[in-house]
PDB file of C-alpha atoms in Angstrom:
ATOM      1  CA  UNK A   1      88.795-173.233  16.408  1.00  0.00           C
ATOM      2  CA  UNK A   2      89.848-176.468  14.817  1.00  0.00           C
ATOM      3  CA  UNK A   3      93.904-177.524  14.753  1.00  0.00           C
ATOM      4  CA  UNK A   4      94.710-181.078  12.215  1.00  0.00           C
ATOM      5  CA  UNK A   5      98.003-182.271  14.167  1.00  0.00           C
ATOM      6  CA  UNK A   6     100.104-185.269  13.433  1.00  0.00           C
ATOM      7  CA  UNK A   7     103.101-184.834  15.941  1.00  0.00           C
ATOM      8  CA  UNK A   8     103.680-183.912  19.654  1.00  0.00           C
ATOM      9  CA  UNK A   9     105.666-181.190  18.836  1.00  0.00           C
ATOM     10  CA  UNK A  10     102.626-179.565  16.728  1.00  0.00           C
ATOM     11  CA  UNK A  11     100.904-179.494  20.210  1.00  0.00           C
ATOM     12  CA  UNK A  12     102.533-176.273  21.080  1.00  0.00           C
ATOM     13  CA  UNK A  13     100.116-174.339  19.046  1.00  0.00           C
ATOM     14  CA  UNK A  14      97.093-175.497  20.309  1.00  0.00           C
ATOM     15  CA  UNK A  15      98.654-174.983  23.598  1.00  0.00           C
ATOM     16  CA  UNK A  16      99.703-171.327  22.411  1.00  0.00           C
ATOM     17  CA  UNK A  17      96.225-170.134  20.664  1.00  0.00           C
ATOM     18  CA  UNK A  18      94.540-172.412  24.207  1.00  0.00           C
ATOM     19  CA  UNK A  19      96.475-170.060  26.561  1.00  0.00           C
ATOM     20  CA  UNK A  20      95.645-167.065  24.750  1.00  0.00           C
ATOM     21  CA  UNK A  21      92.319-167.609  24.517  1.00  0.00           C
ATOM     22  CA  UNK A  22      91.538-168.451  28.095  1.00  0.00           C
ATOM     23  CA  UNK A  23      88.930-166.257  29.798  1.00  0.00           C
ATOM     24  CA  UNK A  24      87.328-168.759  32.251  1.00  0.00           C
ATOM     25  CA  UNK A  25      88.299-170.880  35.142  1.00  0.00           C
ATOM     26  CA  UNK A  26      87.167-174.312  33.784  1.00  0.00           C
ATOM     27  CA  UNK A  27      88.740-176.649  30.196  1.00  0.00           C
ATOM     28  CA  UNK A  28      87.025-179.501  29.520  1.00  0.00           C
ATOM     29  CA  UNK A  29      88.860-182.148  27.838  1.00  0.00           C
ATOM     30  CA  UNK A  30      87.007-184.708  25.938  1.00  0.00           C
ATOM     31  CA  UNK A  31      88.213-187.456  23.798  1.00  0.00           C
ATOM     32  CA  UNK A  32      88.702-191.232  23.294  1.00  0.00           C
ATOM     33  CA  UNK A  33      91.244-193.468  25.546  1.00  0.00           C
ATOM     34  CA  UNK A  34      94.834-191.689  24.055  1.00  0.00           C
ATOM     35  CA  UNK A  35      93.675-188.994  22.716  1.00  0.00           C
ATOM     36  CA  UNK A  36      96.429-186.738  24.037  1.00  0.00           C
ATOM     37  CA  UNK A  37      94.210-184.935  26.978  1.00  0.00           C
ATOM     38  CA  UNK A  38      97.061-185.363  29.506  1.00  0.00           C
ATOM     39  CA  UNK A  39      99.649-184.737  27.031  1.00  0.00           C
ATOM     40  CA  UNK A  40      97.866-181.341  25.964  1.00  0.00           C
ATOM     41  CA  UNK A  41      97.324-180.708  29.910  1.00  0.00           C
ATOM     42  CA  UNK A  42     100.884-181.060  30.590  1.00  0.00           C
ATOM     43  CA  UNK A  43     101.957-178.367  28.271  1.00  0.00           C
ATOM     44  CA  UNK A  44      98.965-175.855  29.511  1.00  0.00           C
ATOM     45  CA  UNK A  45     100.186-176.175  32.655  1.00  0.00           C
ATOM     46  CA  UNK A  46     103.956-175.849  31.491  1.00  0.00           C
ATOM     47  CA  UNK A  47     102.834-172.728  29.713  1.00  0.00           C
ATOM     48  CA  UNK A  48     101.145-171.519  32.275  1.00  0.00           C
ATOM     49  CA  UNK A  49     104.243-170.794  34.620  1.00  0.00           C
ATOM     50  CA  UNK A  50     104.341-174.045  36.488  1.00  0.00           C
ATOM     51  CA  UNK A  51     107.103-176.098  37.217  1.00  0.00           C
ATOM     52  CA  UNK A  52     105.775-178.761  38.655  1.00  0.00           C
ATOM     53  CA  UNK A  53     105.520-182.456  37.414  1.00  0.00           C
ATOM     54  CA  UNK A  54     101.824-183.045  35.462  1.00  0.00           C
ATOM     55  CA  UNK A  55     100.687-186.410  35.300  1.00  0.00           C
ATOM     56  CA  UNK A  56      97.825-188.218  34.738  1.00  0.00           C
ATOM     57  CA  UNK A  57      95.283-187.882  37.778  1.00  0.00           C
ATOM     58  CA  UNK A  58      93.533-191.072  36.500  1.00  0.00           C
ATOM     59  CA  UNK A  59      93.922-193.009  39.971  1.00  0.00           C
ATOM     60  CA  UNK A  60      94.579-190.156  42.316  1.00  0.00           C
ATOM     61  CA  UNK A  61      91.434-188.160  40.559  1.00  0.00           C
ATOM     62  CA  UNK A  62      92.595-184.806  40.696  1.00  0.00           C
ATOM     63  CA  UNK A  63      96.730-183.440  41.065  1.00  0.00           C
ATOM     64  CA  UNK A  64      97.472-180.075  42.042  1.00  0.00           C
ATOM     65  CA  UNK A  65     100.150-177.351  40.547  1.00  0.00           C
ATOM     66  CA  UNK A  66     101.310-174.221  41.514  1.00  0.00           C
ATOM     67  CA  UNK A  67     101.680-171.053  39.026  1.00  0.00           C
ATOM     68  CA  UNK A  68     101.981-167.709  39.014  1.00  0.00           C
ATOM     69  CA  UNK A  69      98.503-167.063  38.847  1.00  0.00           C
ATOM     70  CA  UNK A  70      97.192-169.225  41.371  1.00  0.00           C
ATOM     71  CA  UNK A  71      96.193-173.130  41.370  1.00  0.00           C
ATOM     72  CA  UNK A  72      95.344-175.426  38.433  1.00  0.00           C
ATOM     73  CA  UNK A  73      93.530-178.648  39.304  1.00  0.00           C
ATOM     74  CA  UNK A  74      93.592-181.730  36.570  1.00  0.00           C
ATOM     75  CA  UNK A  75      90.701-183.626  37.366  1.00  0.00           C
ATOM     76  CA  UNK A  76      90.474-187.201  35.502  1.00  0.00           C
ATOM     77  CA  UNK A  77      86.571-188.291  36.303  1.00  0.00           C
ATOM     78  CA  UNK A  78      86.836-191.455  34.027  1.00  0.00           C
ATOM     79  CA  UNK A  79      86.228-193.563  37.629  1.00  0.00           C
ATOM     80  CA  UNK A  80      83.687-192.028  38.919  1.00  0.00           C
ATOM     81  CA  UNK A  81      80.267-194.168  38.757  1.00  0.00           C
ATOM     82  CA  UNK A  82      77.886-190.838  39.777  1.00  0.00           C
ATOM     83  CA  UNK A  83      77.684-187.433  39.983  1.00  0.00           C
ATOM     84  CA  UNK A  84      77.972-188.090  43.981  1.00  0.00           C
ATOM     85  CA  UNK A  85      81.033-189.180  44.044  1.00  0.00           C
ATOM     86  CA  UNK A  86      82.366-185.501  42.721  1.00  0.00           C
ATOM     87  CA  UNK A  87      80.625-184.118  45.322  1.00  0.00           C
ATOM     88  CA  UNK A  88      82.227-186.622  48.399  1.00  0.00           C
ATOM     89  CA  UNK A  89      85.852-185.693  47.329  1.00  0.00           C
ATOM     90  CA  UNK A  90      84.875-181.834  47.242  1.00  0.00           C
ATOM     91  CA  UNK A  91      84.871-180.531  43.400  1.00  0.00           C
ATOM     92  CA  UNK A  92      83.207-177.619  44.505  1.00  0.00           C
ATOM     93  CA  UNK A  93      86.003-176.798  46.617  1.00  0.00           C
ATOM     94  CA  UNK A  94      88.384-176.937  43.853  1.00  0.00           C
ATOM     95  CA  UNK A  95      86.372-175.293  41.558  1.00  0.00           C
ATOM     96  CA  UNK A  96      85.929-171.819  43.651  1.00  0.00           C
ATOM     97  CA  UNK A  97      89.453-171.315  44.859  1.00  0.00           C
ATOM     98  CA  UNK A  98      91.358-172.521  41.361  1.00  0.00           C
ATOM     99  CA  UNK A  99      92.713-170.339  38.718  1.00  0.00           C
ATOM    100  CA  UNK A 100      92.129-172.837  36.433  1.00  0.00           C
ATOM    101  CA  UNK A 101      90.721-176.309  36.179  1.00  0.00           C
ATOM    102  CA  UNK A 102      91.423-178.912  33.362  1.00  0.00           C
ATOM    103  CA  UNK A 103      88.605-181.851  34.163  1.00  0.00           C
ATOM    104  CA  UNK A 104      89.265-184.945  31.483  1.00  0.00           C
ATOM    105  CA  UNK A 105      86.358-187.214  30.880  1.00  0.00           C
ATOM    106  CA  UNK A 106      84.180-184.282  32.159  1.00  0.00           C
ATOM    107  CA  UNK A 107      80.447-185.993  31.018  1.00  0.00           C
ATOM    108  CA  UNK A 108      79.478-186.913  34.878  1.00  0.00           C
ATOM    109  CA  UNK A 109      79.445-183.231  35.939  1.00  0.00           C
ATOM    110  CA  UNK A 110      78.928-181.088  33.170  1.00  0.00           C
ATOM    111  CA  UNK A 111      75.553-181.058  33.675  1.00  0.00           C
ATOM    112  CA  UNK A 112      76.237-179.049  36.766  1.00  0.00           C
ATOM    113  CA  UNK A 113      77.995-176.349  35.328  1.00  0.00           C
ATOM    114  CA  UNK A 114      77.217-173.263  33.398  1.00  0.00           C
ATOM    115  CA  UNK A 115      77.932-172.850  29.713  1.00  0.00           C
ATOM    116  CA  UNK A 116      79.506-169.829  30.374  1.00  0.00           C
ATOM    117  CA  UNK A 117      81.937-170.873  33.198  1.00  0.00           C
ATOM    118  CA  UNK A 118      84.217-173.102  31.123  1.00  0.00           C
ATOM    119  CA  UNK A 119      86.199-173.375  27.516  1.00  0.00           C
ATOM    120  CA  UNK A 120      85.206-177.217  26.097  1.00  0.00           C
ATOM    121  CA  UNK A 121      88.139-178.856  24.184  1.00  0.00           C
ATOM    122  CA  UNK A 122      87.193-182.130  22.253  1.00  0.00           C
ATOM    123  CA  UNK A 123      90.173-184.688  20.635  1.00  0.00           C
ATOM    124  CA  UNK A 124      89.955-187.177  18.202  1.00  0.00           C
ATOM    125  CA  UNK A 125      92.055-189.153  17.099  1.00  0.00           C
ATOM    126  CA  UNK A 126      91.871-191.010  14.048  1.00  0.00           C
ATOM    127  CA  UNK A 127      95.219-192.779  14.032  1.00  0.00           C
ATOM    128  CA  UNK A 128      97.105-191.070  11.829  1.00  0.00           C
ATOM    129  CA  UNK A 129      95.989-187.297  13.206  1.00  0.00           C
ATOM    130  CA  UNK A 130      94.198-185.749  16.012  1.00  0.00           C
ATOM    131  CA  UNK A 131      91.434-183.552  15.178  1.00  0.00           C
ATOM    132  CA  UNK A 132      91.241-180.582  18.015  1.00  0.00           C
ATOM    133  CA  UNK A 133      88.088-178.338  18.311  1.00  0.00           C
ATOM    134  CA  UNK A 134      88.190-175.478  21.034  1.00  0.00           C
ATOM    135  CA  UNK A 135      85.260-173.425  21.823  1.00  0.00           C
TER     136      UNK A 135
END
C-alpha cells in the first residue's frame, strides 16, 4: 500500500491502515536521515495501547514499551558496524519474547530473517512529501 503525505497530522492514517494490517511480530522501517521513522514509530506505539514515552533509540539502540499486548522493542541499528554486534547486545532475545518489534535502519540484519516474519515499511522523503510503501 502506498500513502502521499505532506503533514504530521496525515500520519495517523498510515498509522491506522499499519495497525490494522499487522499480522507479524517484526516492521521494518527504512528510509533516508528524517524520514519520519521515529515519528511514525511513536504513533504505532501510541496506537498500540502504550503510554509510555517513544523516542529515538539511536544511541541507546533499542527502548522498550509496555502495551496491552505485550512488549514492543524500537531498535535503531544505524551504529552498528556488523551483523555481530546485533548478536552481542541479544536481538534474538528481543525478537522471541516481543509482541512487536519496529527495527529502523534494519539492512545489517535482514538478511537473517525470514520474509515471512516481518511487515517492511520504506519512507521517502522528497522535501515537500513523504512517499510511504507498506508491504
Amino acid at each position: 500500500m502506498e500513502f502521499k503525505i505532506r503533514s504530521i497530522e496525515e500520519w495517523q492514517e498510515v498509522v491506522d491502515y499499519v495497525k490494522s494490517q499487522l499480522d507479524r511480530p517484526i516492521l521494518l522501517l527504512k528510509g533516508n536521515l528524517g524520514a519520519g521513522k521515529t515519528t511514525f514509530s511513536q504513533q504505532l506505539v501510541s496506537a498500540l495501547g502504550s503510554e509510555d514515552e517513544v523516542s529515538s533509540p539511536t544511541y541507546s539502540i533499542v527502548n522498550e514499551y509496555n502495551s496491552p499486548n505485550g512488549k514492543i522493542f524500537h531498535f535503531d541499528l544505524y551504529r552498528l558496524k556488523n551483523i555481530e554486534e546485533a548478536y552481542d547486545f541479544g536481538i534474538e532475545e528481543y525478537l522471541d519474547n516481543a509482541y512487536l518489534c519496529i527495527i529502523e535502519w534494519p539492512e545489517i540484519y535482514e538478511s537473517e530473517l525470514l520474509p515471512e516474519e516481518f511487515h517492511e515499511m520504506q519512507i521517502t522523503h522528497t522535501g515537500e512529501e513523504r512517499i510511504i510503501n507498506f508491504k
